[in-house]
Coordinates of C-alpha atoms in Angstrom, one line a residue:
Chain A
M1 CA 8.3 77.7 5.3
P2 CA 8.5 80.4 7.9
E3 CA 5.9 80.2 10.7
G4 CA 3.6 83.0 11.5
T5 CA 5.9 84.9 13.8
G6 CA 5.9 88.6 14.3
A7 CA 8.3 90.8 12.3
L8 CA 10.9 92.5 14.5
R9 CA 11.5 96.2 14.2
E10 CA 14.7 97.4 15.7
V11 CA 15.0 100.9 16.9
L12 CA 18.6 102.0 16.3
P13 CA 20.2 105.1 18.0
K14 CA 20.3 108.3 16.0
Q15 CA 23.7 109.4 14.7
G16 CA 25.6 111.7 17.0
T17 CA 23.4 111.3 20.1
G18 CA 23.4 108.6 22.8
G19 CA 25.8 107.8 25.5
E20 CA 27.9 105.3 23.7
L21 CA 31.5 105.8 23.0
R22 CA 32.4 105.8 19.3
P23 CA 34.7 102.8 18.7
A24 CA 38.3 103.8 17.7
L25 CA 39.2 103.6 14.0
R26 CA 41.4 100.7 13.0
A27 CA 44.8 101.0 11.3
R28 CA 43.9 98.2 8.9
P29 CA 40.1 98.4 8.2
G30 CA 39.9 94.7 7.2
T31 CA 40.8 93.1 10.5
R32 CA 38.5 92.7 13.4
S33 CA 39.5 91.6 16.9
R34 CA 36.0 91.6 18.4
P35 CA 33.2 89.3 17.1
F36 CA 30.5 91.2 15.1
S37 CA 26.9 91.1 16.4
P38 CA 24.1 92.6 14.3
F39 CA 22.3 93.5 17.5
A40 CA 25.1 95.8 18.8
G41 CA 23.7 99.3 19.3
Q42 CA 20.1 98.1 19.6
L43 CA 18.1 100.0 22.1
S44 CA 14.6 98.6 22.0
V45 CA 12.6 96.0 20.1
E46 CA 8.9 96.3 19.0
D47 CA 7.0 93.2 18.1
M48 CA 4.6 94.1 15.3
P49 CA 2.4 91.1 14.5
A50 CA 2.1 90.8 10.7
L51 CA -1.0 89.6 8.8
V52 CA -0.8 85.9 8.1
L53 CA -1.3 84.3 4.7
C54 CA -3.3 81.1 4.2
K55 CA -1.0 78.2 3.5
P56 CA -0.3 76.5 0.1
K57 CA -2.6 73.6 -0.6
I58 CA -1.4 70.2 -1.4
L59 CA -4.2 68.8 -3.5
P60 CA -5.5 65.4 -2.5
L61 CA -5.4 62.7 -5.2
K62 CA -8.6 61.1 -6.1
S63 CA -9.3 57.3 -5.8
V64 CA -10.3 55.2 -8.7
S65 CA -13.8 54.8 -7.2
L66 CA -14.2 58.5 -6.8
E67 CA -13.2 59.1 -10.4
K68 CA -15.6 56.5 -11.7
L69 CA -18.4 57.9 -9.6
E70 CA -17.7 61.4 -10.9
K71 CA -17.7 60.1 -14.4
L72 CA -21.0 58.4 -13.9
Q73 CA -22.6 61.4 -12.3
K74 CA -21.4 63.6 -15.2
A75 CA -22.8 61.0 -17.7
A76 CA -26.1 61.0 -15.9
L77 CA -26.2 64.7 -16.0
D78 CA -25.4 64.9 -19.7
A79 CA -28.0 62.1 -20.5
A80 CA -30.7 64.0 -18.5
Q81 CA -29.9 67.2 -20.3
A82 CA -29.8 65.6 -23.7
A83 CA -33.2 63.9 -23.4
P84 CA -35.6 66.8 -23.1
P85 CA -34.2 69.2 -25.8
P86 CA -34.6 66.7 -28.8
S87 CA -38.3 66.2 -27.9
A88 CA -38.8 70.0 -27.8
G89 CA -36.8 70.6 -31.0
A90 CA -38.6 67.9 -33.0
A91 CA -42.0 69.6 -32.8
P92 CA -41.4 72.9 -34.6
P93 CA -39.8 71.7 -37.8
R94 CA -42.9 69.6 -38.6
Q95 CA -45.0 72.7 -38.9
Chain B
R1 CA 11.2 4.8 -39.8
S2 CA 8.9 3.1 -42.2
P3 CA 6.7 1.7 -39.4
G4 CA 6.4 5.3 -38.2
A5 CA 5.2 6.6 -41.5
P6 CA 1.7 4.9 -41.5
P7 CA 0.5 6.5 -38.3
Q8 CA 0.9 9.9 -39.9
P9 CA -1.9 9.5 -42.4
A10 CA -3.9 7.9 -39.6
E11 CA -3.4 11.0 -37.5
A12 CA -4.3 13.1 -40.4
G13 CA -7.4 11.1 -40.7
P14 CA -9.1 12.1 -37.4
G15 CA -7.6 15.5 -37.7
G16 CA -9.0 15.9 -41.2
S17 CA -12.3 14.5 -40.2
A18 CA -12.4 16.8 -37.2
A19 CA -11.7 19.8 -39.4
A20 CA -14.4 18.9 -41.9
P21 CA -17.3 19.1 -39.5
A22 CA -15.8 22.2 -38.0
R23 CA -15.9 24.0 -41.3
P24 CA -19.6 23.4 -42.0
R25 CA -20.3 24.4 -38.4
S26 CA -18.8 27.8 -38.8
A27 CA -20.4 28.2 -42.2
A28 CA -23.7 27.4 -40.5
T29 CA -23.2 30.1 -37.9
R30 CA -22.4 32.7 -40.5
P31 CA -25.8 32.7 -42.2
R32 CA -27.4 32.5 -38.8
S33 CA -25.8 35.7 -37.6
A34 CA -25.8 37.6 -40.9
P35 CA -29.4 38.7 -41.0
G36 CA -29.5 39.7 -37.4
S37 CA -26.2 41.5 -37.2
G38 CA -26.4 44.1 -39.9
R39 CA -23.9 46.8 -39.1
S40 CA -23.7 47.8 -35.5
S41 CA -22.2 51.3 -35.1
R42 CA -19.6 50.1 -32.6
G43 CA -17.1 47.4 -33.4
A44 CA -17.2 44.7 -36.0
P45 CA -20.5 42.9 -36.6
A46 CA -20.9 39.6 -34.7
G47 CA -20.0 36.6 -36.6
E48 CA -17.9 38.3 -39.2
M49 CA -14.8 37.1 -37.5
G50 CA -16.1 33.6 -37.6
L51 CA -16.8 33.5 -33.9
E52 CA -20.1 32.2 -32.4
P53 CA -22.0 35.2 -31.1
L54 CA -22.2 34.1 -27.5
F55 CA -18.5 33.5 -27.4
Q56 CA -17.9 36.8 -29.1
A57 CA -20.0 38.5 -26.4
W58 CA -18.1 36.6 -23.7
S59 CA -14.8 37.7 -25.2
Y60 CA -15.9 41.3 -25.2
F61 CA -16.9 41.0 -21.6
R62 CA -13.5 39.6 -20.7
R63 CA -11.8 42.5 -22.4
R64 CA -14.1 44.9 -20.5
K65 CA -15.8 46.2 -23.7
F66 CA -19.2 46.1 -21.9
R67 CA -21.2 48.2 -24.4
E68 CA -20.2 45.9 -27.3
C69 CA -20.9 42.9 -25.2
A70 CA -24.4 44.2 -24.3
D71 CA -25.1 45.0 -28.0
V72 CA -24.2 41.5 -29.1
C73 CA -26.3 40.0 -26.3
S74 CA -29.2 42.1 -27.3
Q75 CA -28.9 40.7 -30.9
I76 CA -28.9 37.2 -29.6
L77 CA -31.9 37.8 -27.4
E78 CA -33.9 39.3 -30.3
R79 CA -34.0 35.9 -32.0
P80 CA -36.0 33.1 -30.3
P81 CA -35.3 31.1 -28.4
S82 CA -33.6 33.6 -26.2
E83 CA -30.7 32.0 -24.4
Q84 CA -30.4 32.3 -20.6
A85 CA -26.7 32.6 -21.0
A86 CA -27.0 35.7 -23.1
W87 CA -29.4 37.2 -20.6
N88 CA -27.1 36.5 -17.8
L89 CA -24.1 38.0 -19.7
K90 CA -26.0 41.1 -20.6
T91 CA -27.1 41.6 -17.0
R92 CA -23.5 41.4 -15.9
A93 CA -22.2 43.7 -18.6
L94 CA -24.7 46.4 -17.8
T95 CA -23.9 46.1 -14.1
E96 CA -20.2 46.4 -14.7
M97 CA -20.7 49.6 -16.7
V98 CA -21.9 51.4 -13.6
Y99 CA -20.2 49.4 -10.9
V100 CA -18.4 51.3 -8.2
D101 CA -16.8 49.2 -5.4
E102 CA -19.4 49.0 -2.6
I103 CA -16.7 49.0 0.0
D104 CA -15.7 52.5 -1.0
M105 CA -19.2 53.8 -1.3
D106 CA -20.0 55.7 1.8
Q107 CA -22.0 58.7 1.0
E108 CA -23.6 60.1 4.1
G109 CA -26.5 62.4 3.6
I110 CA -27.4 65.3 5.9
A111 CA -30.4 63.4 7.2
E112 CA -28.2 60.5 8.3
I113 CA -25.8 62.8 10.0
I114 CA -28.1 65.1 11.9
L115 CA -30.8 62.6 12.8
D116 CA -28.3 59.9 13.8
E117 CA -29.8 57.5 16.4
N118 CA -26.8 55.2 16.6
A119 CA -24.6 57.3 18.9
I120 CA -24.0 55.4 22.1
A121 CA -22.6 58.1 24.3
Q122 CA -23.7 61.7 24.4
V123 CA -20.1 62.9 25.0
A124 CA -17.6 60.4 23.9
R125 CA -14.2 60.0 25.6
P126 CA -11.4 61.5 23.5
G127 CA -9.9 59.1 21.0
T128 CA -12.9 56.9 20.8
S129 CA -15.1 58.9 18.4
L130 CA -14.8 60.0 14.8
K131 CA -16.9 63.0 15.4
L132 CA -14.5 64.7 17.8
P133 CA -11.2 64.8 16.0
G134 CA -9.1 64.8 19.2
T135 CA -6.7 67.3 20.6
G136 CA -3.7 66.9 18.4
Q137 CA -2.8 63.5 20.0
G138 CA -1.1 62.5 16.8
G139 CA 1.5 65.3 16.9
G140 CA 1.1 66.3 13.3
P141 CA 1.7 69.7 11.8
S142 CA -0.4 72.4 13.4
P143 CA -3.0 74.5 11.5
A144 CA -0.3 77.2 11.5
V145 CA 1.4 75.2 8.8
R146 CA -1.2 72.8 7.4
P147 CA -4.6 73.9 6.0
V148 CA -7.7 72.4 7.8
T149 CA -10.9 71.2 6.3
Q150 CA -14.4 72.3 7.5
S151 CA -14.5 69.5 10.1
G152 CA -11.3 70.8 11.8
R153 CA -9.1 68.0 10.5
P154 CA -6.0 68.7 8.4
I155 CA -6.4 68.1 4.7
T156 CA -5.3 64.6 3.7
G157 CA -3.2 63.5 0.7
F158 CA -5.9 61.3 -0.7
V159 CA -9.7 61.6 -1.1
R160 CA -12.2 58.8 -1.5
P161 CA -16.0 58.9 -1.8
S162 CA -16.3 58.7 1.9
T163 CA -13.8 61.3 2.9
Q164 CA -16.0 64.0 1.4
S165 CA -18.6 63.8 4.1
G166 CA -16.5 65.2 6.9
R167 CA -19.1 64.9 9.6
P168 CA -20.2 68.5 10.3
S169 CA -21.6 69.2 13.7
T170 CA -24.4 71.6 13.0
M171 CA -27.1 71.7 10.4
E172 CA -25.8 74.9 9.0
Q173 CA -22.3 73.5 8.5
A174 CA -23.9 70.4 7.0
I175 CA -25.7 72.4 4.4
R176 CA -22.6 74.4 3.6
T177 CA -20.3 71.4 3.0
P178 CA -19.9 70.7 -0.7
R179 CA -21.0 67.1 -1.2
T180 CA -20.4 66.2 -4.8
A181 CA -17.1 66.5 -6.5
L182 CA -18.6 68.5 -9.3
T183 CA -21.2 70.7 -7.7
A184 CA -21.4 72.3 -4.3
R185 CA -25.1 71.4 -3.9
P186 CA -25.6 69.4 -0.7
I187 CA -27.0 65.9 -0.9
T188 CA -30.0 65.7 1.4
S189 CA -30.1 61.9 1.9
A190 CA -27.9 58.9 1.3
S191 CA -29.7 58.0 -1.9
G192 CA -28.6 61.2 -3.5
G193 CA -25.0 60.1 -3.7
Y194 CA -25.7 57.1 -5.8
V195 CA -26.8 57.3 -9.4
R196 CA -30.5 57.6 -9.2
P197 CA -32.8 54.7 -10.3
G198 CA -33.6 55.0 -13.9
T199 CA -30.6 57.2 -14.8
A200 CA -28.2 54.3 -15.0
S201 CA -30.4 52.9 -17.8
M202 CA -30.1 56.2 -19.6
I203 CA -26.4 55.7 -19.6
T204 CA -26.1 52.1 -20.4
N205 CA -29.3 51.4 -22.5
P206 CA -30.6 54.5 -24.2
D207 CA -33.5 52.5 -25.7
G208 CA -35.1 51.7 -22.4
P209 CA -34.5 49.6 -19.3
F210 CA -33.4 46.1 -19.9
I211 CA -35.2 44.4 -17.0
N212 CA -38.6 45.6 -15.8
L213 CA -38.3 45.1 -12.1
S214 CA -42.0 45.4 -11.4
R215 CA -42.8 42.4 -13.6
L216 CA -40.0 40.2 -12.3
N217 CA -41.0 37.0 -10.6
L218 CA -38.5 37.1 -7.8
P219 CA -39.3 33.7 -6.2
K220 CA -38.7 32.0 -9.5
Y221 CA -35.3 33.6 -9.9
A222 CA -34.4 33.0 -6.3
Q223 CA -34.4 29.3 -7.0
K224 CA -31.8 29.6 -9.7
P225 CA -28.6 30.6 -7.8
K226 CA -26.5 31.5 -10.8
L227 CA -29.1 33.7 -12.4
A228 CA -30.1 35.1 -9.1
K229 CA -26.6 36.4 -8.2
A230 CA -26.2 38.3 -11.5
L231 CA -29.7 39.6 -11.1
F232 CA -29.1 40.8 -7.5
E233 CA -26.0 42.7 -8.6
Y234 CA -27.9 44.3 -11.4
I235 CA -30.8 45.4 -9.1
F236 CA -28.4 46.6 -6.4
H237 CA -25.8 48.4 -8.4
H238 CA -27.4 49.3 -11.7
E239 CA -31.0 50.0 -10.6
N240 CA -30.1 51.1 -7.0
D241 CA -33.4 49.5 -5.9
V242 CA -32.4 48.3 -2.5
K243 CA -35.9 47.0 -1.4
N244 CA -36.3 44.7 -4.4
A245 CA -32.7 43.6 -4.0
L246 CA -33.3 42.8 -0.4
D247 CA -36.4 40.7 -1.3
L248 CA -34.5 38.7 -3.8
A249 CA -31.6 38.2 -1.4
A250 CA -33.9 37.1 1.4
L251 CA -35.7 34.6 -0.8
A252 CA -32.4 33.3 -2.2
T253 CA -30.8 32.8 1.2
E254 CA -33.8 31.0 2.4
Y255 CA -33.7 28.7 -0.6
A256 CA -30.0 28.0 0.1
Q257 CA -31.0 27.1 3.7
F258 CA -28.8 29.9 5.1
K259 CA -25.7 28.0 4.1
D260 CA -24.5 30.4 1.5
W261 CA -22.2 33.1 3.0
W262 CA -22.4 35.2 -0.2
W263 CA -26.1 35.9 0.2
K264 CA -25.6 36.9 3.9
V265 CA -23.0 39.5 2.8
Q266 CA -25.4 40.9 0.2
I267 CA -28.3 41.1 2.7
G268 CA -25.8 42.9 5.0
K269 CA -25.0 45.4 2.2
C270 CA -28.7 46.0 1.7
Y271 CA -29.3 46.7 5.4
Y272 CA -26.3 49.0 5.4
R273 CA -27.8 51.1 2.5
L274 CA -31.1 51.2 4.3
G275 CA -29.5 52.4 7.5
L276 CA -30.2 49.3 9.6
Y277 CA -26.6 49.0 10.9
R278 CA -27.1 46.5 13.7
E279 CA -28.9 44.1 11.5
A280 CA -26.1 44.5 8.9
E281 CA -23.6 43.8 11.6
K282 CA -25.3 40.5 12.5
Q283 CA -25.4 39.4 8.9
F284 CA -21.7 40.2 8.3
Q285 CA -20.7 38.4 11.5
S286 CA -22.7 35.4 10.5
A287 CA -21.1 35.4 7.1
L288 CA -17.6 35.6 8.7
K289 CA -18.3 32.6 10.8
Q290 CA -19.2 30.6 7.8
Q291 CA -16.4 31.8 5.5
D292 CA -13.6 34.1 6.4
M293 CA -13.2 36.7 3.7
V294 CA -11.3 40.0 3.6
D295 CA -14.2 41.7 1.9
T296 CA -16.6 40.8 4.7
I297 CA -14.2 42.2 7.2
L298 CA -14.1 45.4 5.3
Y299 CA -17.9 45.7 5.1
L300 CA -18.2 45.0 8.8
A301 CA -15.6 47.6 9.6
K302 CA -17.6 50.1 7.5
V303 CA -20.6 49.3 9.7
Y304 CA -18.7 50.0 12.8
L305 CA -17.3 53.3 11.5
R306 CA -20.8 54.4 10.6
L307 CA -21.8 53.5 14.1
D308 CA -19.0 55.8 15.3
Q309 CA -17.0 53.0 16.9
P310 CA -13.6 53.4 15.5
V311 CA -11.8 51.4 18.2
T312 CA -14.0 48.4 17.5
A313 CA -13.2 48.7 13.8
L314 CA -9.5 48.9 14.6
N315 CA -9.7 45.8 16.7
L316 CA -11.5 44.0 13.9
F317 CA -8.8 45.0 11.4
K318 CA -6.0 43.9 13.8
Q319 CA -7.7 40.5 14.3
G320 CA -8.2 40.2 10.6
L321 CA -4.5 40.8 10.1
E322 CA -3.7 37.8 12.3
R323 CA -5.7 35.6 9.9
F324 CA -4.6 37.4 6.7
P325 CA -1.1 38.6 7.5
G326 CA 0.1 41.4 5.3
E327 CA -3.2 42.1 3.7
V328 CA -2.9 45.6 2.2
T329 CA -6.6 46.6 2.4
L330 CA -6.7 45.8 6.1
I331 CA -3.6 47.8 6.9
C332 CA -4.8 50.6 4.8
G333 CA -8.1 50.5 6.7
I334 CA -6.3 50.9 10.0
A335 CA -4.3 53.9 8.6
R336 CA -7.4 55.6 7.4
I337 CA -9.1 55.3 10.8
Y338 CA -6.1 56.8 12.5
E339 CA -6.1 59.6 10.0
E340 CA -9.7 60.3 10.6
M341 CA -9.1 60.4 14.4
N342 CA -6.3 62.9 13.7
N343 CA -3.6 60.6 14.9
I344 CA -1.2 61.5 12.1
S345 CA 1.9 59.7 13.4
S346 CA 0.2 56.3 13.7
A347 CA -1.4 56.8 10.4
A348 CA 2.0 57.5 8.8
E349 CA 3.4 54.3 10.4
Y350 CA 0.6 52.2 9.0
Y351 CA 0.9 53.7 5.6
K352 CA 4.6 52.8 5.6
D353 CA 3.6 49.3 6.4
V354 CA 1.3 49.3 3.4
L355 CA 4.2 50.4 1.2
K356 CA 6.3 47.6 2.6
Q357 CA 3.7 45.2 1.2
D358 CA 2.7 47.1 -1.9
N359 CA 5.0 49.8 -3.0
T360 CA 2.7 51.1 -5.7
H361 CA -0.2 51.9 -3.4
V362 CA -1.3 55.3 -4.5
E363 CA -3.2 56.3 -1.4
A364 CA -0.2 55.5 0.9
I365 CA 2.3 57.3 -1.2
A366 CA 0.1 60.4 -1.5
C367 CA -0.7 60.6 2.2
I368 CA 2.9 60.1 3.3
G369 CA 4.0 62.7 0.7
S370 CA 1.6 65.3 2.0
N371 CA 2.6 64.6 5.6
H372 CA 6.3 65.2 4.7
F373 CA 5.5 68.4 2.8
Y374 CA 3.7 69.9 5.8
S375 CA 6.4 68.7 8.2
D376 CA 8.8 71.0 6.4
Q377 CA 10.5 68.2 4.3
P378 CA 9.5 69.1 0.7
E379 CA 12.4 67.2 -0.8
I380 CA 11.2 63.9 0.6
A381 CA 7.7 64.7 -0.4
L382 CA 9.1 65.4 -3.9
R383 CA 10.5 61.9 -4.0
F384 CA 7.1 60.4 -3.1
Y385 CA 5.2 62.4 -5.7
R386 CA 7.9 61.6 -8.3
R387 CA 7.3 57.9 -7.6
L388 CA 3.6 58.4 -8.4
L389 CA 4.6 60.1 -11.7
Q390 CA 6.8 57.2 -12.5
M391 CA 3.9 54.8 -11.9
G392 CA 1.9 56.6 -14.5
V393 CA -0.4 58.7 -12.4
Y394 CA -1.1 61.8 -14.6
N395 CA -3.5 64.3 -13.4
C396 CA -3.8 67.9 -12.3
Q397 CA -3.4 67.3 -8.6
L398 CA -0.2 65.4 -8.9
F399 CA 1.5 68.1 -11.1
N400 CA 0.3 70.8 -8.7
N401 CA 1.8 68.9 -5.8
L402 CA 5.0 68.4 -7.8
G403 CA 5.2 72.1 -8.6
L404 CA 4.8 73.0 -4.9
C405 CA 7.4 70.5 -3.7
C406 CA 9.9 71.6 -6.4
F407 CA 9.5 75.2 -5.4
Y408 CA 9.9 74.7 -1.7
A409 CA 12.8 72.2 -2.3
Q410 CA 14.4 75.0 -4.3
Q411 CA 14.3 73.1 -7.6
Y412 CA 13.1 76.2 -9.5
D413 CA 13.7 74.8 -13.0
M414 CA 10.8 72.3 -12.6
T415 CA 8.4 74.5 -10.8
L416 CA 6.7 76.5 -13.5
S417 CA 6.5 73.7 -16.0
S418 CA 4.8 71.5 -13.5
F419 CA 2.2 74.2 -12.8
E420 CA 1.7 74.7 -16.5
R421 CA 1.0 71.0 -16.9
A422 CA -1.3 71.1 -14.0
L423 CA -3.3 73.9 -15.5
F424 CA -3.5 72.1 -18.8
L425 CA -4.8 68.9 -17.1
A426 CA -7.4 70.6 -14.9
E427 CA -10.8 69.2 -15.7
N428 CA -13.0 71.8 -14.1
E429 CA -12.9 75.3 -12.6
E430 CA -12.3 74.2 -9.0
E431 CA -9.1 72.5 -10.0
T432 CA -8.0 75.5 -12.0
A433 CA -8.7 77.7 -9.0
D434 CA -6.6 75.5 -6.8
V435 CA -3.6 75.6 -9.2
W436 CA -3.8 79.4 -9.5
Y437 CA -4.0 79.7 -5.7
N438 CA -0.7 77.8 -5.3
L439 CA 0.9 79.8 -8.1
G440 CA 0.0 82.9 -6.1
H441 CA 2.0 81.4 -3.2
V442 CA 5.0 80.8 -5.5
A443 CA 4.7 84.4 -6.6
V444 CA 4.7 85.6 -3.0
G445 CA 7.7 83.5 -2.4
I446 CA 9.7 85.0 -5.2
G447 CA 8.6 88.5 -4.2
D448 CA 6.6 89.4 -7.3
L449 CA 3.5 90.8 -5.5
N450 CA 1.9 92.0 -8.7
L451 CA 1.9 88.4 -10.1
A452 CA 0.6 87.1 -6.8
Y453 CA -2.2 89.6 -6.9
Q454 CA -3.1 88.5 -10.4
C455 CA -2.9 84.8 -9.5
F456 CA -5.3 85.2 -6.5
K457 CA -7.7 87.2 -8.6
L458 CA -7.6 84.4 -11.2
T459 CA -8.4 82.0 -8.4
L460 CA -11.5 84.0 -7.6
V461 CA -12.5 84.1 -11.2
N462 CA -12.5 80.4 -11.4
N463 CA -14.1 79.8 -8.0
N464 CA -15.8 82.6 -6.3
D465 CA -16.0 80.9 -2.9
Y466 CA -12.3 80.5 -2.4
A467 CA -11.8 81.8 1.1
E468 CA -8.0 81.4 1.2
A469 CA -7.6 83.6 -1.9
Y470 CA -9.8 86.3 -0.3
N471 CA -7.6 86.2 2.8
N472 CA -4.3 86.4 0.9
L473 CA -5.6 89.3 -1.3
A474 CA -6.5 91.1 1.8
V475 CA -2.9 90.7 3.1
L476 CA -1.6 92.1 -0.3
E477 CA -4.0 95.0 -0.2
M478 CA -2.9 95.8 3.3
R479 CA 0.7 96.0 2.1
K480 CA -0.4 98.6 -0.4
G481 CA -2.2 100.5 2.3
H482 CA -5.8 99.9 1.2
T483 CA -7.2 99.2 4.6
E484 CA -10.9 99.3 3.8
Q485 CA -10.6 96.9 0.8
A486 CA -8.6 94.6 3.0
R487 CA -11.3 94.7 5.7
A488 CA -14.0 93.9 3.1
L489 CA -12.0 91.0 1.7
L490 CA -11.4 89.6 5.2
Q491 CA -15.1 89.9 6.0
T492 CA -15.8 87.7 3.0
A493 CA -13.1 85.2 3.8
S494 CA -14.2 84.8 7.4
S495 CA -17.9 84.3 6.5
L496 CA -17.0 81.8 3.8
A497 CA -14.7 79.7 6.0
P498 CA -15.4 80.2 9.7
H499 CA -13.2 77.2 10.5
M500 CA -10.0 78.9 9.3
Y501 CA -8.1 80.9 11.9
E502 CA -6.2 83.2 9.5
P503 CA -9.1 85.6 8.4
H504 CA -10.2 86.0 12.0
F505 CA -6.6 86.7 13.2
N506 CA -6.1 89.2 10.4
V507 CA -9.3 91.0 11.3
A508 CA -8.2 91.2 14.9
I509 CA -4.8 92.7 13.9
L510 CA -6.4 95.2 11.6
S511 CA -9.0 96.3 14.1
E512 CA -6.4 96.6 16.8
K513 CA -4.2 98.9 14.7
V514 CA -7.2 101.1 13.9
G515 CA -8.2 101.1 17.6
D516 CA -11.5 99.1 17.3
L517 CA -10.7 97.0 20.3
Q518 CA -14.1 95.4 20.7
R519 CA -14.1 94.0 17.2
S520 CA -10.5 92.9 17.6
Y521 CA -11.4 91.0 20.7
T522 CA -14.3 89.1 19.1
A523 CA -12.2 88.3 16.1
A524 CA -9.4 87.1 18.3
Q525 CA -11.8 84.8 20.2
K526 CA -13.0 83.2 16.9
S527 CA -9.4 82.7 15.9
E528 CA -8.6 81.0 19.2
E529 CA -11.6 78.8 18.7
A530 CA -10.3 77.7 15.3
F531 CA -6.7 77.2 16.4
P532 CA -6.3 77.2 20.2
G533 CA -2.5 76.8 20.0
H534 CA -1.7 79.9 18.0
V535 CA 0.8 81.9 20.0
D536 CA 0.2 85.3 18.4
T537 CA -3.5 85.1 19.0
Q538 CA -2.9 84.4 22.7
Q539 CA -0.5 87.3 23.0
L540 CA -3.0 89.6 21.3
M541 CA -5.8 88.4 23.6
K542 CA -3.5 89.1 26.6
Q543 CA -2.8 92.6 25.4
L544 CA -6.5 93.3 24.8
K545 CA -7.4 92.0 28.2
E546 CA -4.8 94.3 29.8
H547 CA -6.3 97.2 27.8
F548 CA -9.8 96.4 29.0
A549 CA -8.7 95.9 32.6
M550 CA -7.2 99.4 32.6
L551 CA -10.5 100.8 31.4

């Protein structure tokens, strides 16, 4: 995962200007005698800090006790909600 | 052989005579249970299988069918004379229905945290307190890579009832911390975490409470140790009535002339629940002197952790390991303490020790797995989570983690199906939100920003308070050029989660681009507070300071 480093923006020279000599054309275009560097011709570097994303979340697993506790809390909640409505619903049908 | 033949009929004689009384006995039990049994809605009626009802109830208890056991016991108790054995068994069955291991129960209420009188030092030395996580002494992944919780600690791979408290430092933070797994409402005091008195009876015994505590004659029961122990557990775990439980335990331990270590441990548990930690410590130490038990060591360590003395607890565990070499719960306890003190490397070492002893220990596997994931080793993390799957763990969190590990380990064939399974297994909206959030990350990774946008929006649909999703949506909006929307989203994110450095840093960058240097500086300060080691924040602050110096 890439760290939050700034993105680089290279400023390359415009075509036809600049003081560099144009390299001579090769007889066979496939061969190279000098090693290639992508930074050749680079004049300046600007460090533009990018916005950072929040990281992906590994979800913690729950313990057996926690699962049982949640189950009990849910059952208690359901039992508490189930108790009042039947008493309210029983009255009207009698009339 | 002929001398051998006569013994056979002789053997058949006692065998036959033994069988004959047995048959009338079972026939006698059948009519006895038939009028009382009727047809219970759950399971076969007692006595139909030819078993004596009390034995039937005991068999249900052994097979952990507690409701059936309680029903059969109720039937036995309806007919006089009511047997003490049936009463005892029913008490134990009702307790087991709501029993949660007391060693794991550690719900701290806001009142306990803020009004804590047990702190010894005002400002503790680093590495000796659980409240100050320590300055990265463990050398784990930084917040640039690993998300942090509200208390400033990195999120762990495993959560227990006690890890949810998180020890916030201010009252405001304490109120904001979600306390229950299901709802975000804060629990105000310790009693709120437990099932409230009276509600357990609603779950286990819808017709009304089985034992009426106000009419119990505690001294009478204290003198019958076997009944008293079952009754104590019922009052403590089922009724959550600590005061009555303490009375019973005090009477019983006096009756036993202070020679029964079990009652000392129970009194210690009652004192712990009531917040009298020093008294609890004395009881547990006295029980340990009498009988060396692993459980007592665990309870005593819990007391020390509540008193914010992790080093004492560590020493206790290490001494315990000398007497109980290789005991998994003690090693696991040490690892947990190191993790709470933010010493991730030592924690990982001890979790590995746990796995040497017990290679199916879910907590150790999950914690080591998450450490590897955030140390940029998703393939190894994948192996650990796959092991959990092989063991039979089957829930939303595991499939989510498998999906993430598969994606970052470049096993793209398994990624989406794991996430689909995770969505299917999600039990509530918070879990669904988490899975959609991680799917958003996968979408960003493959470059499909429209999908990422939709995933983060779905996260917010399921959980409106998901700060990370707001932050990531802001980043996506910024890429489309909607600066004002991005700013609003970042505002929401930073107010929801002030402990995260990302929203503050992003606000700083945005404001600096626009030219609002003052706002940028305040945001950068907040970002530095949340994550002091962030290089980009430091560079930004340096730049801003140079600007201000020129002015």
